[in-house]
Amino acid sequence: MEPIKEGYYYHIYNRGAGRAPIFFSKEDFDFFLEKYFYYLHIAVETYAWCFLTNHIHLLIRIRPAEE
């Protein structure tokens, strides 16, 4: 697998095993967003996201070290 590079854009997605739900309530979505921004905001710029009950899509750009 190619390493992630600064300044590049990525489409990140994940789906529940067997297409099973990964979010069961609004609080689950909120919890995910809270942790996502807490841990990744410094490293990635988020352009778009789509959360469905059984999968997610994110469009991100890896921030250069200068940012």
Backbone as XML, in Angstrom:
<?xml version="1.0"?>
<chain id="A" units="angstrom">
  <residue number="1" name="MET">
    <atom name="N" x="0.831" y="-1.169" z="0.000"/>
    <atom name="CA" x="0.000" y="0.000" z="0.000"/>
    <atom name="C" x="0.883" y="1.243" z="0.000"/>
  </residue>
  <residue number="2" name="GLU">
    <atom name="N" x="0.479" y="2.229" z="-0.762"/>
    <atom name="CA" x="1.230" y="3.475" z="-0.871"/>
    <atom name="C" x="1.031" y="4.316" z="0.406"/>
  </residue>
  <residue number="3" name="PRO">
    <atom name="N" x="2.096" y="4.963" z="0.904"/>
    <atom name="CA" x="1.955" y="5.782" z="2.117"/>
    <atom name="C" x="1.105" y="7.032" z="1.855"/>
  </residue>
  <residue number="4" name="ILE">
    <atom name="N" x="0.465" y="7.513" z="2.895"/>
    <atom name="CA" x="-0.310" y="8.748" z="2.824"/>
    <atom name="C" x="0.661" y="9.911" z="2.711"/>
  </residue>
  <residue number="5" name="LYS">
    <atom name="N" x="0.353" y="10.885" z="1.819"/>
    <atom name="CA" x="1.271" y="11.993" z="1.561"/>
    <atom name="C" x="0.616" y="13.332" z="1.881"/>
  </residue>
  <residue number="6" name="GLU">
    <atom name="N" x="1.427" y="14.251" z="2.384"/>
    <atom name="CA" x="0.967" y="15.600" z="2.679"/>
    <atom name="C" x="0.447" y="16.275" z="1.419"/>
  </residue>
  <residue number="7" name="GLY">
    <atom name="N" x="-0.645" y="17.047" z="1.576"/>
    <atom name="CA" x="-1.190" y="17.806" z="0.469"/>
    <atom name="C" x="-2.075" y="17.021" z="-0.479"/>
  </residue>
  <residue number="8" name="TYR">
    <atom name="N" x="-2.140" y="15.713" z="-0.338"/>
    <atom name="CA" x="-2.955" y="14.879" z="-1.214"/>
    <atom name="C" x="-4.368" y="14.740" z="-0.654"/>
  </residue>
  <residue number="9" name="TYR">
    <atom name="N" x="-5.314" y="14.483" z="-1.570"/>
    <atom name="CA" x="-6.713" y="14.278" z="-1.215"/>
    <atom name="C" x="-7.004" y="12.780" z="-1.165"/>
  </residue>
  <residue number="10" name="TYR">
    <atom name="N" x="-7.882" y="12.391" z="-0.234"/>
    <atom name="CA" x="-8.228" y="10.982" z="-0.081"/>
    <atom name="C" x="-9.719" y="10.817" z="0.157"/>
  </residue>
  <residue number="11" name="HIS">
    <atom name="N" x="-10.268" y="9.764" z="-0.426"/>
    <atom name="CA" x="-11.638" y="9.342" z="-0.156"/>
    <atom name="C" x="-11.522" y="8.161" z="0.805"/>
  </residue>
  <residue number="12" name="ILE">
    <atom name="N" x="-11.961" y="8.390" z="2.036"/>
    <atom name="CA" x="-11.892" y="7.361" z="3.071"/>
    <atom name="C" x="-13.296" y="6.821" z="3.277"/>
  </residue>
  <residue number="13" name="TYR">
    <atom name="N" x="-13.433" y="5.514" z="3.341"/>
    <atom name="CA" x="-14.748" y="4.938" z="3.592"/>
    <atom name="C" x="-14.608" y="3.692" z="4.444"/>
  </residue>
  <residue number="14" name="ASN">
    <atom name="N" x="-15.674" y="3.364" z="5.145"/>
    <atom name="CA" x="-15.703" y="2.174" z="5.979"/>
    <atom name="C" x="-17.141" y="1.699" z="6.076"/>
  </residue>
  <residue number="15" name="ARG">
    <atom name="N" x="-17.315" y="0.398" z="6.127"/>
    <atom name="CA" x="-18.656" y="-0.187" z="6.190"/>
    <atom name="C" x="-18.687" y="-1.214" z="7.320"/>
  </residue>
  <residue number="16" name="GLY">
    <atom name="N" x="-19.833" y="-1.357" z="7.941"/>
    <atom name="CA" x="-20.008" y="-2.366" z="8.977"/>
    <atom name="C" x="-19.830" y="-3.762" z="8.412"/>
  </residue>
  <residue number="17" name="ALA">
    <atom name="N" x="-19.308" y="-4.679" z="9.212"/>
    <atom name="CA" x="-19.102" y="-6.062" z="8.771"/>
    <atom name="C" x="-20.437" y="-6.658" z="8.347"/>
  </residue>
  <residue number="18" name="GLY">
    <atom name="N" x="-20.468" y="-7.252" z="7.172"/>
    <atom name="CA" x="-21.705" y="-7.820" z="6.652"/>
    <atom name="C" x="-22.776" y="-6.777" z="6.419"/>
  </residue>
  <residue number="19" name="ARG">
    <atom name="N" x="-22.324" y="-5.537" z="6.201"/>
    <atom name="CA" x="-23.228" y="-4.390" z="6.007"/>
    <atom name="C" x="-24.101" y="-4.111" z="7.227"/>
  </residue>
  <residue number="20" name="ALA">
    <atom name="N" x="-23.632" y="-4.546" z="8.363"/>
    <atom name="CA" x="-24.369" y="-4.311" z="9.611"/>
    <atom name="C" x="-24.248" y="-2.846" z="10.016"/>
  </residue>
  <residue number="21" name="PRO">
    <atom name="N" x="-25.201" y="-2.334" z="10.755"/>
    <atom name="CA" x="-25.131" y="-0.935" z="11.206"/>
    <atom name="C" x="-23.903" y="-0.666" z="12.078"/>
  </residue>
  <residue number="22" name="ILE">
    <atom name="N" x="-23.368" y="0.539" z="11.942"/>
    <atom name="CA" x="-22.295" y="0.993" z="12.830"/>
    <atom name="C" x="-22.765" y="2.173" z="13.674"/>
  </residue>
  <residue number="23" name="PHE">
    <atom name="N" x="-23.873" y="2.784" z="13.270"/>
    <atom name="CA" x="-24.492" y="3.871" z="14.034"/>
    <atom name="C" x="-25.926" y="3.447" z="14.355"/>
  </residue>
  <residue number="24" name="PHE">
    <atom name="N" x="-26.303" y="3.566" z="15.621"/>
    <atom name="CA" x="-27.631" y="3.128" z="16.041"/>
    <atom name="C" x="-28.511" y="4.282" z="16.507"/>
  </residue>
  <residue number="25" name="SER">
    <atom name="N" x="-27.896" y="5.456" z="16.722"/>
    <atom name="CA" x="-28.664" y="6.611" z="17.192"/>
    <atom name="C" x="-27.923" y="7.890" z="16.800"/>
  </residue>
  <residue number="26" name="LYS">
    <atom name="N" x="-28.594" y="9.021" z="16.945"/>
    <atom name="CA" x="-27.967" y="10.315" z="16.669"/>
    <atom name="C" x="-26.753" y="10.524" z="17.568"/>
  </residue>
  <residue number="27" name="GLU">
    <atom name="N" x="-26.818" y="10.022" z="18.786"/>
    <atom name="CA" x="-25.699" y="10.158" z="19.724"/>
    <atom name="C" x="-24.461" y="9.433" z="19.213"/>
  </residue>
  <residue number="28" name="ASP">
    <atom name="N" x="-24.637" y="8.319" z="18.506"/>
    <atom name="CA" x="-23.495" y="7.598" z="17.916"/>
    <atom name="C" x="-22.814" y="8.446" z="16.840"/>
  </residue>
  <residue number="29" name="PHE">
    <atom name="N" x="-23.620" y="9.091" z="15.988"/>
    <atom name="CA" x="-23.060" y="9.987" z="14.969"/>
    <atom name="C" x="-22.295" y="11.129" z="15.640"/>
  </residue>
  <residue number="30" name="ASP">
    <atom name="N" x="-22.911" y="11.737" z="16.658"/>
    <atom name="CA" x="-22.286" y="12.861" z="17.367"/>
    <atom name="C" x="-20.975" y="12.443" z="18.031"/>
  </residue>
  <residue number="31" name="PHE">
    <atom name="N" x="-20.961" y="11.271" z="18.640"/>
    <atom name="CA" x="-19.758" y="10.762" z="19.302"/>
    <atom name="C" x="-18.632" y="10.567" z="18.282"/>
  </residue>
  <residue number="32" name="PHE">
    <atom name="N" x="-18.977" y="9.968" z="17.134"/>
    <atom name="CA" x="-17.970" y="9.763" z="16.090"/>
    <atom name="C" x="-17.384" y="11.092" z="15.636"/>
  </residue>
  <residue number="33" name="LEU">
    <atom name="N" x="-18.239" y="12.077" z="15.355"/>
    <atom name="CA" x="-17.760" y="13.384" z="14.905"/>
    <atom name="C" x="-16.883" y="14.053" z="15.958"/>
  </residue>
  <residue number="34" name="GLU">
    <atom name="N" x="-17.282" y="13.958" z="17.206"/>
    <atom name="CA" x="-16.494" y="14.561" z="18.299"/>
    <atom name="C" x="-15.081" y="13.965" z="18.331"/>
  </residue>
  <residue number="35" name="LYS">
    <atom name="N" x="-14.977" y="12.654" z="18.274"/>
    <atom name="CA" x="-13.660" y="11.989" z="18.305"/>
    <atom name="C" x="-12.875" y="12.244" z="17.023"/>
  </residue>
  <residue number="36" name="TYR">
    <atom name="N" x="-13.573" y="12.230" z="15.892"/>
    <atom name="CA" x="-12.921" y="12.480" z="14.606"/>
    <atom name="C" x="-12.215" y="13.834" z="14.622"/>
  </residue>
  <residue number="37" name="PHE">
    <atom name="N" x="-12.942" y="14.877" z="14.998"/>
    <atom name="CA" x="-12.343" y="16.208" z="14.989"/>
    <atom name="C" x="-11.322" y="16.385" z="16.106"/>
  </residue>
  <residue number="38" name="TYR">
    <atom name="N" x="-11.511" y="15.748" z="17.237"/>
    <atom name="CA" x="-10.548" y="15.854" z="18.334"/>
    <atom name="C" x="-9.189" y="15.286" z="17.923"/>
  </residue>
  <residue number="39" name="TYR">
    <atom name="N" x="-9.202" y="14.118" z="17.280"/>
    <atom name="CA" x="-7.942" y="13.439" z="16.956"/>
    <atom name="C" x="-7.367" y="13.811" z="15.592"/>
  </residue>
  <residue number="40" name="LEU">
    <atom name="N" x="-8.194" y="14.182" z="14.631"/>
    <atom name="CA" x="-7.692" y="14.355" z="13.262"/>
    <atom name="C" x="-7.691" y="15.778" z="12.732"/>
  </residue>
  <residue number="41" name="HIS">
    <atom name="N" x="-8.373" y="16.702" z="13.379"/>
    <atom name="CA" x="-8.462" y="18.064" z="12.854"/>
    <atom name="C" x="-7.085" y="18.690" z="12.620"/>
  </residue>
  <residue number="42" name="ILE">
    <atom name="N" x="-6.147" y="18.420" z="13.465"/>
    <atom name="CA" x="-4.807" y="19.002" z="13.324"/>
    <atom name="C" x="-4.065" y="18.435" z="12.097"/>
  </residue>
  <residue number="43" name="ALA">
    <atom name="N" x="-4.415" y="17.218" z="11.691"/>
    <atom name="CA" x="-3.672" y="16.552" z="10.619"/>
    <atom name="C" x="-4.377" y="16.558" z="9.270"/>
  </residue>
  <residue number="44" name="VAL">
    <atom name="N" x="-5.715" y="16.683" z="9.277"/>
    <atom name="CA" x="-6.454" y="16.606" z="8.022"/>
    <atom name="C" x="-7.432" y="17.769" z="7.898"/>
  </residue>
  <residue number="45" name="GLU">
    <atom name="N" x="-7.679" y="18.148" z="6.655"/>
    <atom name="CA" x="-8.712" y="19.124" z="6.350"/>
    <atom name="C" x="-9.870" y="18.341" z="5.734"/>
  </residue>
  <residue number="46" name="THR">
    <atom name="N" x="-11.035" y="18.445" z="6.323"/>
    <atom name="CA" x="-12.196" y="17.674" z="5.881"/>
    <atom name="C" x="-13.029" y="18.524" z="4.929"/>
  </residue>
  <residue number="47" name="TYR">
    <atom name="N" x="-13.265" y="18.009" z="3.736"/>
    <atom name="CA" x="-14.040" y="18.720" z="2.730"/>
    <atom name="C" x="-15.489" y="18.253" z="2.680"/>
  </residue>
  <residue number="48" name="ALA">
    <atom name="N" x="-15.721" y="16.978" z="2.902"/>
    <atom name="CA" x="-17.088" y="16.455" z="2.864"/>
    <atom name="C" x="-17.139" y="15.158" z="3.654"/>
  </residue>
  <residue number="49" name="TRP">
    <atom name="N" x="-18.330" y="14.876" z="4.172"/>
    <atom name="CA" x="-18.544" y="13.584" z="4.800"/>
    <atom name="C" x="-19.976" y="13.165" z="4.560"/>
  </residue>
  <residue number="50" name="CYS">
    <atom name="N" x="-20.189" y="11.872" z="4.599"/>
    <atom name="CA" x="-21.511" y="11.294" z="4.468"/>
    <atom name="C" x="-21.574" y="10.124" z="5.436"/>
  </residue>
  <residue number="51" name="PHE">
    <atom name="N" x="-22.484" y="10.195" z="6.380"/>
    <atom name="CA" x="-22.663" y="9.117" z="7.354"/>
    <atom name="C" x="-24.015" y="8.469" z="7.118"/>
  </residue>
  <residue number="52" name="LEU">
    <atom name="N" x="-24.012" y="7.192" z="6.877"/>
    <atom name="CA" x="-25.238" y="6.411" z="6.806"/>
    <atom name="C" x="-25.199" y="5.421" z="7.957"/>
  </residue>
  <residue number="53" name="THR">
    <atom name="N" x="-26.280" y="4.747" z="8.220"/>
    <atom name="CA" x="-26.286" y="3.876" z="9.402"/>
    <atom name="C" x="-25.259" y="2.757" z="9.322"/>
  </residue>
  <residue number="54" name="ASN">
    <atom name="N" x="-24.930" y="2.295" z="8.105"/>
    <atom name="CA" x="-24.000" y="1.171" z="8.017"/>
    <atom name="C" x="-22.660" y="1.495" z="7.363"/>
  </residue>
  <residue number="55" name="HIS">
    <atom name="N" x="-22.438" y="2.761" z="6.963"/>
    <atom name="CA" x="-21.115" y="3.105" z="6.430"/>
    <atom name="C" x="-20.910" y="4.617" z="6.409"/>
  </residue>
  <residue number="56" name="ILE">
    <atom name="N" x="-19.636" y="4.989" z="6.192"/>
    <atom name="CA" x="-19.252" y="6.402" z="6.150"/>
    <atom name="C" x="-18.375" y="6.654" z="4.924"/>
  </residue>
  <residue number="57" name="HIS">
    <atom name="N" x="-18.376" y="7.909" z="4.478"/>
    <atom name="CA" x="-17.469" y="8.390" z="3.439"/>
    <atom name="C" x="-16.894" y="9.720" z="3.927"/>
  </residue>
  <residue number="58" name="LEU">
    <atom name="N" x="-15.599" y="9.926" z="3.715"/>
    <atom name="CA" x="-14.935" y="11.177" z="4.060"/>
    <atom name="C" x="-14.072" y="11.610" z="2.882"/>
  </residue>
  <residue number="59" name="LEU">
    <atom name="N" x="-14.098" y="12.888" z="2.581"/>
    <atom name="CA" x="-13.173" y="13.466" z="1.590"/>
    <atom name="C" x="-12.252" y="14.388" z="2.366"/>
  </residue>
  <residue number="60" name="ILE">
    <atom name="N" x="-10.975" y="14.028" z="2.420"/>
    <atom name="CA" x="-10.016" y="14.768" z="3.244"/>
    <atom name="C" x="-8.776" y="15.125" z="2.435"/>
  </residue>
  <residue number="61" name="ARG">
    <atom name="N" x="-8.032" y="16.082" z="2.959"/>
    <atom name="CA" x="-6.698" y="16.424" z="2.442"/>
    <atom name="C" x="-5.763" y="16.401" z="3.632"/>
  </residue>
  <residue number="62" name="ILE">
    <atom name="N" x="-4.617" y="15.772" z="3.476"/>
    <atom name="CA" x="-3.618" y="15.732" z="4.549"/>
    <atom name="C" x="-2.925" y="17.083" z="4.596"/>
  </residue>
  <residue number="63" name="ARG">
    <atom name="N" x="-2.955" y="17.723" z="5.754"/>
    <atom name="CA" x="-2.342" y="19.045" z="5.902"/>
    <atom name="C" x="-0.811" y="18.928" z="5.831"/>
  </residue>
  <residue number="64" name="PRO">
    <atom name="N" x="-0.179" y="19.863" z="5.110"/>
    <atom name="CA" x="1.295" y="19.908" z="5.142"/>
    <atom name="C" x="1.758" y="20.306" z="6.549"/>
  </residue>
  <residue number="65" name="ALA">
    <atom name="N" x="2.961" y="19.941" z="6.899"/>
    <atom name="CA" x="3.505" y="20.225" z="8.230"/>
    <atom name="C" x="3.509" y="21.729" z="8.528"/>
  </residue>
  <residue number="66" name="GLU">
    <atom name="N" x="3.648" y="22.567" z="7.493"/>
    <atom name="CA" x="3.686" y="24.015" z="7.690"/>
    <atom name="C" x="2.369" y="24.564" z="8.210"/>
  </residue>
  <residue number="67" name="GLU">
    <atom name="N" x="1.270" y="23.883" z="7.911"/>
    <atom name="CA" x="-0.035" y="24.341" z="8.371"/>
    <atom name="C" x="-0.186" y="24.003" z="9.834"/>
  </residue>
</chain>
